[in-house]
Amino acid sequence: MTQDIGLQIRGGTKVYPGTRALKGVDFDLRMGAVNVLVGENGAGKSTMMKVIAGVEQLTEGQVLMNGAEVRFHGTDDARRHGIGIVFQELNLFPNMTVAENIFINREITRGRIDIDMAAQRRATRALMRRLEHDIDPDAMVGDLRVGQQQIVEIAKSLAQDARILILDEPTSALSAAEVEILFRVIADLRRQGVGIVYISHRLEELIRIGDYITVLRDGAITGARSMAGVDVDWIVRAMIGEASRDFAKDIDHPYGAEVFRAEDVTLPRAGGGMAVDHVGMSLRAGEILGVYGLMGAGRSEFLECVIGRHPHSGGRIFVDGKQLRTKTVAGRIRSGIALIPEDRKNDGLVQILSIRENMTLSSLAAFTTGFHMNLGTERGTVRDFVKRLTVKIASMENPVSSLSGGNQQKVVIGKALMTRPKVLLMDEPSRGIDIGAKAEVFRTMRKLAAEGLGIVFVTSDMEELMALSDRIVVMSNGRVTGEFDRKDATETLVIAASAKGHAPIKESAA
Amino acid sequence: MTHAAAAPANLLLVLLKARTFIALILVFAFFAFAAPNFLSTANMVIMSKHVALNAFLAIGMTFVIISGGIDLSVGSIVGLCGMVAGWLVLYGIDPGLGWSIQFNTVEICLIVMLVGVLIGAVNAFLVTKLNVAPFIATLGTLYVCRGAAMLFSDGRTFPNLNGNPEYGSDTFRLIGAGNVLGLPISIWMLIVVAGIAAYVARRTPLGRYIYAVGGNERGAALSGVKVNRIKFFVYMFSGLCAALVGLIISSQLVAAHPATGQSFELNAIAAAVLGGTSMSGGRGRIGGTIVGAFVIGVLSDGLVMMGVSSFWQTVIKGLVIIAAVVVDQAQQKLQARVALQAEAGK
């Protein structure tokens, strides 16, 4: 089958001061199809999409729509041509309701002045029905989970009758059930003739949903074809030039004694009920424990209880067999626990500070005598960790915000390791980083475990879970609903356990 | 090729970073030409005394702003602390039993500083424990302190704070009038306070935590930073700086007036911003703030000497502040771009 080409880029080059982000790319966007776009971070995917969405203009080359050259001056202009984009970083107003967000700047009005709230609410409800979500139009966006916010973003584009819809990593924050719904929506849109551009790092997902695939490397297109016959190996080869996806490589080593145990951990939910409901697990030195579950299963909240973020949480935490008395984050860190949060940008890093200052933030005591910090020792230690974790940086004095996602994650890992933890808690450690960096993060995890560190990691990626875990704990609705040794675990068993206590697919709204 | 393109950007960045200093030199050079006697030693001393007052407040303010807050109460603390000092010099503490406790100069200074620190602690308590937005909390204490200062004397001035040799408080005047090695005592105090503040900011974990809290409070908390403690420190330190200014002014004037310090907080914020402190927190330097305080001080004193009307002075000061922030934006943009390029090149 051949679809109409709705938009083309010919010889597209984009030069930023000092770098060429796109080097003469030719791209065809087919209507009524899912055009998958893949490449490592910094390969130029986002730049290309920004050009299509009118955020950036090409330095050289043309954008053609239906054979005629177009130039978009801003996103509004692109939107008038029927192009909608859902950015990876959500662009929503947390202080406004769902309906207000969806109709922002295109409010339904009576006489151009009075906003017709009822009509907006009705339209929002209709959109949510189409997306199979029952998010209340009057809910504050800030109160929604990230996955639900993503749905709102997609609804916003749908409300604008986009003919071309660009989705930049739409599933990175969605649970398995939410992904299924999204895929149905995408299939539906495709039938209606919408041209979809789909960017993701989850390769299986791409193969499943894509009709056409375009692979970018270093600003150039290294592969473009119909999806038929494409497999993971082919994509990886096109992306990084060699077949290497070896993060599952086993390092066999004996486990040590129990380093960490949690008993009866509870956290009340704001609206009643339990976000974490009497959860317990134990971990031995050198072991990697994978915690799987759907969005909202209470996994992140459990880790937050362990690190001491919620002073009103209940339960007992043991490190090396000794129960911890301290309830503060600083005390827990001193006791040998470290957390790598899911939300790198808001929880993991202080964006405005330098790489060095971020890395040492949790362990300044190590460089301090009395009041005095020894900046030389600090720099030395940072240099060591940068080397050990192979963080690619030009200078440790640059702001951490100038790094790619993968390198930022390594800075967060470095920060955690500098506190000399016995237990490392990692919440979605591979979220939003490219496959090369992902493999490196996983190798690092394996290496750390081999050195005797106990690791608890939360993931929503089944393949990651199976490849990395020595043992698997499944959570659902705040409870532990399954525990498996790796050799006994199968995807079916794990998924069945993760659905316990949930009505199929439909999730309770926040 | 990347390097060739980066060189002029780097040069521009260096110039932009030093902009407050360059502005100071330009302002200085201009008045040296335009205002006779501007460069005289006497004028320099008077001017630096003026600058010192604002600089104290601006140093405290810089820490508060870096931590992501704001302290509007400092002007009122200056007024209240001046009145406390005046009261102690004139009357001591009289429990109404026919006898009174009198204090020497050192004791008076310590009590007044304690008052400033306590008001700062109240600010911090409101901000951390009661979750009041810093702007509102310190706006509240601004009014409370100003009112309290008025209540001390029913709005009248405490005159003739010459002290009493019997109690050892006759040296109170020296705080504002004394010289050591040819420099006024207030300047020495500023050098010490600024030195300590700069050291804290750059070389102590406390300083690093102040930046971290202002840059990302949640992230800092999750990294084990005791956020509330940091906030208590910055507001208490700001209160202390204000108390010092209250002492110096009442000593310089040998009198305490309850309206002293009105709108000083705005000058302090202006100096911090001129010096490159970001109002959204996480960024700023003590050195920059001091230079900023000098730009404002030199500008207003120089304009006075040239006989420019005070109305025009106000307008010019406002324009300078706006210009400073505009240039700051340009610097941030350029800096981010240079860093991104460097990292993208890796």
Coordinates of C-alpha atoms in Angstrom, one line a residue, chain A residues 8 101 153 178 197 210 263 349-350 380 418 422 472:
Chain A
Q8 CA 8.2 16.6 2.4
N101 CA -6.0 23.7 28.8
E153 CA -1.9 17.0 25.5
E178 CA -2.6 3.5 28.8
V197 CA 4.9 11.1 13.2
G210 CA 4.8 1.9 12.6
E263 CA 8.4 -4.0 56.5
L349 CA 18.9 17.8 39.5
V350 CA 19.2 21.5 40.2
G380 CA 39.1 15.7 41.9
M418 CA 29.1 9.7 46.1
K422 CA 24.6 0.3 50.5
I472 CA 11.0 -9.4 40.6

